[in-house]
Amino acid sequence: MTPDRVREAGFAKDADKLIRRLSLVALLLARGGQPVSADQIRECVEGYPLMTDDAFKRRFYEDRAELARLGIAISTEPAVEGDGDLYRLPADAYYLPPIELDAEELAALAACLHVLEDHFSYSQPLRLALLSLAQGRPEVLTEAAAPALTVLPEAGHAAGAAALAQLQNAIADRKTVRFNYYTVSRDEMLARTVDPYGLQLVAGEWYLIGRCHLRESLRTFRLSRIRSRVTHATRAPHDFEIPADFDLRTFRDRPPWQLATSRGRATIRISAALAWWVQAHWSHCGTITADDDGIIYVTDYAEARPLLSWVLGMGEAAHLDEPQELRDSLVGQLELLLRALDEPPKPAAGAGSPPTATAARENPLTRSITVDRFTRLTTLATYLLRRCPGDDETILHVPTVCADLSTTADDLRADIRLLNLVNFGADGALLYAEIEAHDELHVSRDLAGAAFARPPRLSPLQADTLLLAGELLDGQTPDGGAALTRALTKIRTVRGAAPSTLASSDLLPPDERLLNTISAAIRQRQPLRIEYWAEGTARQSERVVEPYLLLRNRGEWYYVCWCRRAQDTRVFRVATTKAATALDEVFAPRPEVELELYRRDGIPTSQSYAPQSALLWYSATIRPWIAERQPVQELDDGSCLATQPFVDQDWLTHYLLRFGGHAVPQEPREARDALRRALAGLLRSYQTP
């Protein structure tokens, strides 16, 4: 700022530093890569002339460090003559590197935006990153074909959504955070101090991975279990550095029994009926060898409970052989369940019926992630300057600008006021823009505005968001995913060696070949002959379906079809599809298949499918987990009652087995009888030498 200029009314406290950093970059870019002394910078850059010597040194260091964190590294070199250093910003240190995306690759990335926008907490950084890759031309994004695919909004709660924005900023700033955390396994609340390293989206829920000061080790925190505001632990600019050996990718697709350091190895025999299912979805976390009656599956485990739950959920199709102590624990759970059936818990009179779940879907995207203000301003500058024709003036429509940049009219107005103050060290201003009546934005390019007309580098957050978007789509783009794979490889190269701070993970990773077969059939309008397994039963059916839409919900893939056998619309789960073969024919779209319903609401609720429901008792041990996912009637001893819709008795039996004595059906009686028969068979199998 010039000495007689003060901050205009209405500016936020960070306005000075934003103007200063933009002006610093503008000055260095205007010099065309030629070095500039500290004295020249202090004299020409907005804000510095008003500072004392010590304040200038401190702020100049902080500004360079912040720009470096955003990927804009100002180089330093000793002066040939005299004392001090010289500073320069080569063009390749600011402008977007030549990623060389071809039209197909850019269209594949645009498909990610088509699918995820408004369903994704990182929609704004995704759109701005793609706008930079499209060289500031939003029409390139809107013209790309949208895939026959939808991703439902994340399943987290409003508290988790609010924490997500705060934690994303803390990761970027390397700030230690504090919050109160509900530990569901111990049913207790504790204050936690954490160095946040990364964020992972697992089955629609966000998790923080970082170093917990209380436990003095790496820990995972589910954001929906944070019970307070997330605050900074100190006032220092930075509190920690992410360890060089930390890699968020090592946490990808871990099963629940492998979320910590391994403490043992289990050997499980899987029957031929379910061998395909284990091979398709769990081979990445264990080893598989053929056996006379199926396969032998060996997996490391850190926690016994989730592994035993997985084994019990397969019923007689799975048999735990080793280690003996784990086998004894499994048998103990079966015996506990049998005793609970013989002496069922009796809720107190007047306990009433548990509340039923509502069909309304909570939308947690009330606190979506935004890019840092510097990136937002530089992207806006490029966007506006590229729209100035030869006479360097233009008029734009405000709603169009807001839509292109994923911003609001108020934020646009505030950002324009800041850009109007950015100068090039007396070489001229960046631009002048003003919103007039009738939603008209008048823009004129100033003397040195051309320096910002090229897109800036992708910030680490923008690059990470693009990579995360690619992971979520799993290659399911209109061309079959080849172009998306190429584009993501190029972005990883630009991202550099620093590890990503965002990742997604599936609790049940899909069979990629099967997913690709279904996706190709949707694109080519080919019917599929599928073998479908009714989970929790021994029944498999074969049917011919006409696939219309892939749908990703809570980390799993489904496909919406017209079923020729049922003569109606049906939704099938990819994870329980044993095989799919495309038929050599093309089907005509049926108007009765209402795809917008599925794009908006996802798969029908279990209540829509289930003609029956069971009243279940859950012990106090697992009540906290049940209460997180559905309404419950809590009882005086800490246990609870809940209603569970179901279609098939076999499915309900396998569902109850997973809880190993901590879930017992109160009614109907048929559910108790079926569970008792299954228990008898399992206990006999473990008593046989």
XYZ file of C-alpha atoms in Angstrom, residues 17-597:
581
model
C -1.379 -10.038 3.400
C -3.339 -11.198 0.338
C -2.748 -7.889 -1.459
C 0.898 -8.022 -0.384
C 1.459 -11.564 -1.658
C -0.370 -10.958 -4.921
C 1.621 -7.771 -5.469
C 4.871 -9.603 -4.679
C 4.105 -12.277 -7.269
C 2.986 -9.624 -9.736
C 6.228 -7.659 -9.336
C 8.420 -10.726 -9.839
C 6.409 -11.921 -12.851
C 6.579 -8.461 -14.390
C 10.393 -8.664 -14.217
C 10.338 -11.668 -16.562
C 12.471 -13.839 -14.313
C 15.112 -11.176 -13.718
C 16.337 -10.892 -10.104
C 15.055 -8.201 -7.750
C 16.728 -7.005 -4.569
C 15.073 -6.943 -1.159
C 15.264 -3.147 -1.202
C 13.364 -3.004 -4.511
C 10.752 -5.394 -3.165
C 10.341 -3.379 -0.011
C 9.947 -0.174 -1.999
C 7.509 -1.469 -4.645
C 5.302 -4.155 -3.122
C 2.015 -3.122 -1.511
C 2.267 -3.006 2.285
C 6.037 -3.325 2.756
C 6.903 0.435 2.660
C 4.934 1.032 5.877
C 6.873 -1.590 7.872
C 9.886 -1.303 10.137
C 13.051 -3.197 9.160
C 12.288 -6.086 11.510
C 8.636 -6.260 10.481
C 9.602 -6.297 6.783
C 12.080 -9.151 7.268
C 9.551 -11.168 9.228
C 6.636 -10.591 6.836
C 8.744 -11.107 3.716
C 9.921 -14.472 5.071
C 6.358 -15.486 5.980
C 5.052 -14.451 2.559
C 7.707 -16.494 0.726
C 7.049 -19.512 2.943
C 3.288 -19.321 2.364
C 3.745 -19.011 -1.398
C 6.103 -21.995 -1.359
C 3.446 -24.027 0.453
C 1.105 -23.214 -2.417
C 3.690 -24.455 -4.904
C 5.056 -21.016 -5.877
C 8.727 -21.098 -4.936
C 10.617 -17.772 -5.079
C 14.273 -18.559 -5.708
C 17.107 -16.854 -3.805
C 20.636 -16.136 -4.971
C 23.485 -14.040 -3.564
C 23.998 -10.618 -5.090
C 27.073 -10.396 -7.349
C 27.831 -6.960 -6.011
C 27.081 -5.750 -2.521
C 25.421 -7.508 0.393
C 22.167 -9.316 0.559
C 20.273 -11.688 -1.721
C 18.397 -11.348 -4.967
C 14.978 -12.888 -5.571
C 13.346 -14.107 -8.753
C 10.243 -15.997 -9.840
C 10.816 -17.874 -13.096
C 7.739 -18.346 -15.242
C 7.701 -22.103 -14.634
C 7.578 -21.490 -10.878
C 4.216 -19.733 -11.155
C 2.443 -20.640 -14.356
C 0.739 -23.991 -14.799
C 3.319 -26.480 -16.095
C 2.627 -27.885 -19.553
C 0.686 -30.967 -18.431
C -0.188 -31.563 -22.084
C -3.661 -32.968 -21.513
C -5.295 -34.005 -24.765
C -8.992 -33.456 -25.432
C -9.950 -36.969 -24.261
C -8.027 -36.617 -21.000
C -9.560 -33.225 -20.241
C -13.020 -34.608 -21.056
C -12.422 -37.516 -18.665
C -11.512 -35.103 -15.860
C -14.558 -32.987 -16.718
C -16.664 -36.146 -16.336
C -15.472 -36.299 -12.719
C -16.871 -32.795 -12.206
C -20.184 -33.722 -13.865
C -20.616 -36.632 -11.454
C -19.251 -35.167 -8.223
C -20.260 -31.507 -8.234
C -22.829 -30.757 -5.517
C -22.249 -34.281 -4.129
C -18.701 -33.705 -2.958
C -17.174 -31.610 -0.171
C -14.279 -30.660 -2.467
C -16.409 -29.429 -5.384
C -14.921 -25.916 -5.450
C -11.239 -26.929 -5.567
C -12.172 -29.536 -8.184
C -13.900 -26.985 -10.423
C -11.134 -24.367 -10.091
C -8.430 -26.955 -10.777
C -10.225 -28.084 -13.923
C -10.759 -24.480 -14.972
C -6.990 -23.950 -14.807
C -6.357 -27.153 -16.773
C -8.871 -25.931 -19.370
C -6.829 -22.713 -19.638
C -9.628 -20.638 -18.100
C -12.303 -21.844 -20.558
C -15.337 -23.202 -18.640
C -17.062 -24.164 -21.889
C -14.532 -26.979 -22.286
C -15.870 -28.492 -19.062
C -19.567 -28.099 -19.825
C -19.250 -29.562 -23.311
C -17.751 -32.841 -22.051
C -20.090 -35.836 -21.971
C -21.481 -36.873 -18.608
C -21.097 -40.591 -17.821
C -24.029 -42.844 -16.881
C -22.894 -42.685 -13.305
C -23.872 -40.979 -10.068
C -22.198 -40.651 -6.682
C -24.410 -39.910 -3.706
C -23.444 -37.270 -1.140
C -21.134 -38.270 1.645
C -22.897 -39.863 4.583
C -21.299 -37.827 7.365
C -23.118 -35.566 9.791
C -23.129 -31.782 9.944
C -20.580 -31.788 12.789
C -18.213 -33.880 10.699
C -18.680 -31.597 7.697
C -17.742 -28.565 9.798
C -14.667 -30.346 11.167
C -13.599 -31.330 7.640
C -13.044 -27.721 6.557
C -11.099 -26.886 9.724
C -8.935 -30.008 9.492
C -8.169 -29.451 5.816
C -6.796 -26.018 6.672
C -4.833 -27.413 9.632
C -3.205 -30.054 7.407
C -2.221 -27.401 4.873
C -0.815 -25.128 7.587
C 0.754 -28.011 9.578
C -1.117 -26.899 12.682
C -1.679 -29.164 15.689
C -5.372 -29.323 16.577
C -7.474 -30.059 19.636
C -10.979 -31.503 19.885
C -13.172 -33.698 22.067
C -13.536 -37.170 20.603
C -16.067 -39.882 21.336
C -14.309 -43.278 21.401
C -17.041 -45.695 20.447
C -15.172 -48.847 21.514
C -14.912 -47.533 25.101
C -18.062 -45.406 25.042
C -16.166 -42.431 26.435
C -15.287 -38.849 25.563
C -11.671 -37.685 25.671
C -9.863 -34.476 24.754
C -7.400 -35.161 21.941
C -4.418 -33.219 20.619
C -3.451 -34.355 17.123
C -0.941 -33.530 14.395
C -3.176 -33.976 11.298
C -1.466 -35.711 8.352
C -4.276 -36.585 5.941
C -7.979 -37.179 5.321
C -9.547 -40.353 3.978
C -13.071 -40.970 2.667
C -14.165 -44.494 3.606
C -17.645 -45.793 2.733
C -18.993 -42.242 2.652
C -17.458 -41.215 6.000
C -14.472 -38.906 6.437
C -11.592 -39.972 8.703
C -8.579 -38.025 9.968
C -5.217 -39.796 10.147
C -2.573 -38.197 12.331
C -0.316 -38.466 15.339
C -2.286 -38.505 18.590
C -0.359 -36.858 21.439
C -2.377 -38.788 24.037
C -1.525 -42.223 22.584
C 1.854 -41.076 21.200
C 1.224 -42.926 17.947
C -0.576 -42.745 14.623
C -4.361 -42.908 15.036
C -7.498 -42.712 12.890
C -10.432 -40.484 13.911
C -13.901 -40.582 12.395
C -15.021 -36.991 11.891
C -18.640 -37.683 12.832
C -17.382 -38.656 16.320
C -15.747 -35.287 16.967
C -17.889 -33.637 19.627
C -16.489 -30.105 19.776
C -15.025 -27.348 17.657
C -11.632 -28.089 16.170
C -9.160 -25.500 17.466
C -5.456 -24.833 17.001
C -3.239 -25.960 19.865
C -0.789 -23.028 19.500
C -0.467 -19.624 17.846
C 2.696 -20.577 15.996
C 2.605 -20.410 12.163
C 3.436 -24.136 11.947
C 3.636 -26.838 14.623
C 4.971 -29.966 12.907
C 6.197 -31.529 9.683
C 4.544 -34.604 8.197
C 7.069 -37.479 8.474
C 8.848 -38.279 5.227
C 7.820 -41.945 5.468
C 4.099 -41.221 5.932
C 2.046 -42.349 2.935
C -1.731 -42.102 3.009
C -1.959 -44.735 0.262
C -0.861 -47.440 2.712
C -4.222 -46.994 4.485
C -6.217 -47.600 1.289
C -8.743 -50.452 1.260
C -7.690 -51.874 4.606
C -10.232 -54.284 6.101
C -11.498 -53.491 9.624
C -9.199 -56.101 11.179
C -6.043 -54.500 9.706
C -6.334 -50.888 10.891
C -3.394 -51.084 13.314
C -0.140 -53.011 13.795
C -0.579 -56.720 13.156
C -0.625 -58.970 16.202
C -1.186 -62.335 14.546
C -2.113 -64.318 11.454
C -5.319 -66.275 10.905
C -5.995 -69.231 8.610
C -9.553 -69.624 7.337
C -11.048 -72.303 5.099
C -13.621 -70.930 2.646
C -16.047 -73.253 0.872
C -16.352 -73.310 -2.903
C -19.692 -71.473 -2.611
C -18.002 -68.281 -1.383
C -14.440 -68.729 -2.639
C -15.171 -66.403 -5.586
C -16.413 -63.685 -3.209
C -13.285 -63.752 -1.035
C -11.010 -63.860 -4.081
C -12.799 -60.902 -5.697
C -12.861 -58.577 -2.689
C -10.351 -59.686 -0.043
C -7.329 -61.095 -1.877
C -5.502 -57.754 -1.502
C -5.258 -58.192 2.285
C -4.282 -61.864 2.501
C -2.996 -64.870 0.583
C -5.130 -67.511 -1.111
C -4.297 -71.120 -1.966
C -6.549 -73.725 -3.547
C -8.102 -76.434 -1.414
C -10.101 -79.541 -2.251
C -13.353 -77.959 -1.118
C -12.614 -74.299 -1.854
C -9.689 -72.099 -0.776
C -7.422 -71.484 2.220
C -7.320 -67.789 3.126
C -4.506 -66.459 5.353
C -4.665 -62.894 6.658
C -2.836 -60.809 9.249
C -5.013 -59.174 11.882
C -4.611 -56.368 14.404
C -8.029 -56.708 16.021
C -9.826 -59.979 16.653
C -13.412 -58.686 16.905
C -13.882 -57.480 13.287
C -12.141 -60.550 11.868
C -14.356 -62.910 13.883
C -17.411 -60.917 12.818
C -16.403 -61.346 9.167
C -15.868 -65.101 9.559
C -19.134 -65.633 11.472
C -21.072 -63.610 8.904
C -20.274 -66.249 6.276
C -21.830 -68.969 8.425
C -20.896 -72.532 7.513
C -19.104 -71.313 4.355
C -16.117 -70.211 6.503
C -14.161 -72.121 9.136
C -11.413 -70.588 11.295
C -8.536 -73.069 11.696
C -5.770 -71.058 13.365
C -4.587 -69.621 15.694
C -6.072 -71.689 18.497
C -6.742 -68.727 20.809
C -8.701 -66.968 18.076
C -10.623 -70.159 17.351
C -11.418 -70.519 21.078
C -12.675 -66.946 21.118
C -14.951 -67.629 18.148
C -16.406 -70.737 19.797
C -16.897 -68.713 22.984
C -18.949 -66.177 21.032
C -21.112 -68.936 19.563
C -21.723 -70.369 23.035
C -22.542 -66.901 24.377
C -25.133 -66.485 21.634
C -26.619 -69.905 22.373
C -26.973 -69.019 26.058
C -28.601 -65.733 25.132
C -31.151 -67.657 23.051
C -31.830 -70.051 25.927
C -32.181 -67.169 28.404
C -33.178 -64.188 26.289
C -32.750 -60.694 27.743
C -36.044 -59.310 28.972
C -36.432 -55.555 28.456
C -38.276 -53.791 31.232
C -42.015 -53.485 30.907
C -43.068 -50.319 29.160
C -39.799 -50.045 27.223
C -41.872 -49.455 24.129
C -40.913 -49.906 20.527
C -37.728 -48.430 19.088
C -38.168 -45.470 16.762
C -38.132 -46.218 13.071
C -35.656 -44.739 10.649
C -36.787 -41.895 8.443
C -36.194 -41.926 4.734
C -34.796 -38.382 4.652
C -31.192 -38.125 3.584
C -29.010 -35.747 5.548
C -26.869 -33.514 3.370
C -23.619 -32.707 5.181
C -22.262 -30.434 2.453
C -23.114 -27.311 4.411
C -19.445 -26.558 5.091
C -17.756 -27.517 1.845
C -14.007 -27.134 1.369
C -12.857 -23.976 -0.370
C -9.489 -23.308 -1.912
C -7.168 -20.883 -0.160
C -7.959 -17.254 -0.890
C -4.734 -16.658 -2.807
C -5.541 -19.456 -5.274
C -9.105 -18.211 -5.596
C -7.900 -14.695 -6.419
C -5.282 -15.761 -8.961
C -7.809 -18.033 -10.687
C -10.306 -15.171 -10.803
C -7.658 -12.839 -12.251
C -6.819 -15.314 -15.019
C -10.487 -15.904 -15.767
C -11.292 -12.190 -16.051
C -8.192 -11.223 -18.024
C -8.709 -13.976 -20.604
C -12.160 -12.573 -21.304
C -10.917 -9.116 -22.215
C -10.905 -8.839 -26.043
C -8.477 -6.842 -28.118
C -9.670 -3.541 -26.704
C -8.924 -4.824 -23.194
C -12.457 -4.261 -21.932
C -15.431 -6.570 -21.521
C -18.789 -6.928 -19.780
C -19.632 -10.243 -18.109
C -22.800 -11.612 -16.547
C -22.337 -12.012 -12.765
C -24.366 -15.262 -12.366
C -22.331 -16.831 -15.175
C -19.051 -15.837 -13.529
C -20.248 -17.212 -10.176
C -21.264 -20.517 -11.760
C -17.981 -20.861 -13.662
C -15.910 -20.189 -10.540
C -18.143 -21.960 -7.987
C -18.459 -18.819 -5.886
C -21.153 -16.485 -4.576
C -21.917 -12.938 -5.684
C -20.789 -11.585 -2.304
C -17.462 -13.438 -2.463
C -16.986 -12.341 -6.067
C -17.538 -8.722 -5.107
C -15.041 -8.986 -2.211
C -12.426 -10.702 -4.389
C -12.742 -8.071 -7.119
C -12.144 -5.294 -4.582
C -8.884 -6.976 -3.582
C -7.728 -7.484 -7.161
C -8.365 -3.827 -7.906
C -5.673 -2.942 -5.330
C -2.934 -5.245 -6.648
C -0.134 -3.429 -8.461
C 3.062 -4.408 -10.250
C 5.493 -2.256 -8.374
C 4.569 1.001 -10.125
C 4.390 -0.757 -13.515
C 0.626 -0.626 -13.476
C -2.330 -2.305 -11.823
C -3.551 -5.806 -12.553
C -7.063 -4.923 -13.690
C -10.047 -2.860 -12.766
C -13.465 -4.462 -12.397
C -16.760 -3.314 -10.980
C -20.212 -4.833 -10.644
C -22.826 -2.506 -12.087
C -26.610 -2.666 -12.149
C -28.389 -5.575 -13.865
C -25.715 -8.064 -12.748
C -23.135 -6.668 -15.172
C -19.450 -7.036 -14.361
C -17.327 -4.458 -16.209
C -13.692 -5.516 -16.574
C -10.741 -3.623 -18.014
C -7.194 -4.928 -18.307
C -4.505 -2.640 -16.899
C -0.983 -2.078 -18.193
C 0.667 -5.200 -16.809
C -2.373 -7.457 -16.560
C -1.035 -9.873 -19.169
C 1.271 -11.420 -16.585
C -1.738 -13.009 -14.829
C -3.581 -14.041 -18.001
C -1.982 -17.499 -17.963
C -3.318 -20.033 -15.408
C -1.380 -20.388 -12.148
C 0.095 -23.626 -10.913
C -2.212 -26.142 -9.300
C -1.998 -25.845 -5.541
C -1.335 -29.102 -3.637
C -4.989 -29.103 -2.553
C -6.194 -28.796 -6.150
C -3.914 -31.606 -7.343
C -4.965 -33.827 -4.444
C -8.633 -33.109 -5.169
C -8.227 -34.158 -8.797
C -6.554 -37.403 -7.724
C -9.281 -38.074 -5.154
C -11.997 -37.462 -7.754
C -10.328 -39.971 -10.042
C -10.219 -42.545 -7.243
C -13.915 -42.092 -6.509
C -14.917 -42.696 -10.133
C -12.719 -45.804 -10.333
C -12.084 -45.244 -14.039
C -15.784 -45.304 -14.920
C -15.775 -42.526 -17.530
C -17.397 -42.447 -20.993
C -14.288 -43.848 -22.701
C -13.816 -46.721 -20.254
C -11.280 -44.985 -18.033
C -8.156 -45.068 -20.234
C -8.040 -41.284 -20.695
C -8.702 -40.671 -17.000
C -5.825 -42.966 -16.043
C -3.468 -41.069 -18.364
C -4.611 -37.697 -17.012
C -4.171 -38.730 -13.375
C -0.680 -40.060 -14.111
C 0.295 -36.654 -15.503
C -1.200 -34.848 -12.500
C 0.743 -37.101 -10.091
C 3.913 -36.085 -11.925
C 3.053 -32.395 -11.516
C 2.123 -32.996 -7.855
C 5.691 -34.094 -7.221
C 7.155 -36.318 -4.568
C 5.204 -34.878 -1.636
C 2.559 -37.369 -0.485
C -1.093 -36.609 -1.097
C -3.168 -35.541 1.901
C -6.458 -36.906 0.492
C -7.504 -40.451 -0.338
C -10.533 -42.680 -0.667
C -10.923 -46.248 0.465
C -13.497 -49.002 0.033
C -14.543 -51.395 2.765
C -15.348 -53.883 0.016
C -13.166 -53.139 -3.047
C -14.967 -54.098 -6.278
C -13.808 -56.648 -8.810
C -12.408 -54.240 -11.413
C -13.028 -56.549 -14.378
C -16.647 -57.031 -13.361
C -17.147 -53.306 -12.793
C -15.653 -52.519 -16.194
C -17.898 -55.110 -17.881
C -21.010 -53.529 -16.368
C -19.835 -50.010 -17.236
C -19.126 -50.979 -20.862
C -22.567 -52.610 -21.173
C -24.209 -49.392 -19.938
C -22.319 -47.296 -22.488
C -23.064 -49.686 -25.366
C -26.660 -50.505 -24.352
C -25.934 -54.220 -24.173
C -27.950 -56.587 -21.942
C -26.043 -58.565 -19.331
C -26.434 -62.150 -18.249
C -25.566 -62.088 -14.546
C -25.074 -64.620 -11.778
C -26.253 -62.949 -8.596
C -25.726 -64.097 -5.022
C -28.274 -63.262 -2.348
C -25.912 -62.297 0.476
C -26.292 -64.321 3.632
C -27.895 -67.226 1.770
C -26.756 -70.152 -0.350
C -28.949 -69.008 -3.227
C -27.591 -67.790 -6.527
C -29.771 -66.763 -9.432
C -29.183 -66.190 -13.113
C -31.028 -63.475 -14.933
C -30.795 -61.144 -17.938
C -30.806 -57.413 -17.193
C -30.640 -54.189 -19.179
C -28.178 -51.898 -17.310
C -28.729 -48.118 -17.252
C -26.756 -46.477 -14.471
C -23.816 -47.108 -12.144
C -24.340 -45.737 -8.651
C -21.745 -45.322 -5.902
C -23.121 -45.073 -2.375
C -21.225 -45.304 0.934
C -18.150 -46.650 -0.833
C -19.918 -49.418 -2.778
C -21.022 -49.784 -6.389
C -24.550 -50.668 -7.534
C -26.122 -50.803 -10.986
C -29.693 -49.877 -11.924
C -31.275 -52.239 -14.438
C -34.470 -53.391 -16.056
C -34.751 -57.027 -15.024
C -36.347 -59.117 -17.735
C -37.316 -61.844 -15.280
C -39.041 -59.484 -12.829
C -40.286 -57.172 -15.614
C -39.432 -54.222 -13.419
C -36.578 -51.910 -12.404
C -34.098 -53.504 -10.003
C -30.853 -52.394 -8.314
C -28.029 -54.943 -8.024
C -24.916 -54.749 -5.886
C -21.645 -55.181 -7.777
C -20.032 -56.858 -4.745
C -22.546 -59.730 -4.785
C -22.560 -60.186 -8.559
C -20.581 -63.355 -9.195
C -20.350 -62.982 -12.974
C -21.604 -60.732 -15.763
C -21.430 -61.381 -19.504
C -22.527 -58.906 -22.178
C -24.960 -60.332 -24.759
C -24.535 -59.724 -28.462
C -27.525 -57.419 -28.838
C -28.544 -53.809 -28.196
C -31.580 -52.849 -26.122
C -33.770 -49.803 -26.559
C -34.090 -47.552 -23.470
C -37.356 -48.044 -21.589
C -39.178 -44.853 -20.543
C -40.458 -46.532 -17.365
C -36.923 -46.678 -15.924
C -36.784 -43.416 -13.926
C -33.069 -42.742 -13.587
C -33.452 -39.294 -12.037
C -35.017 -40.930 -8.991
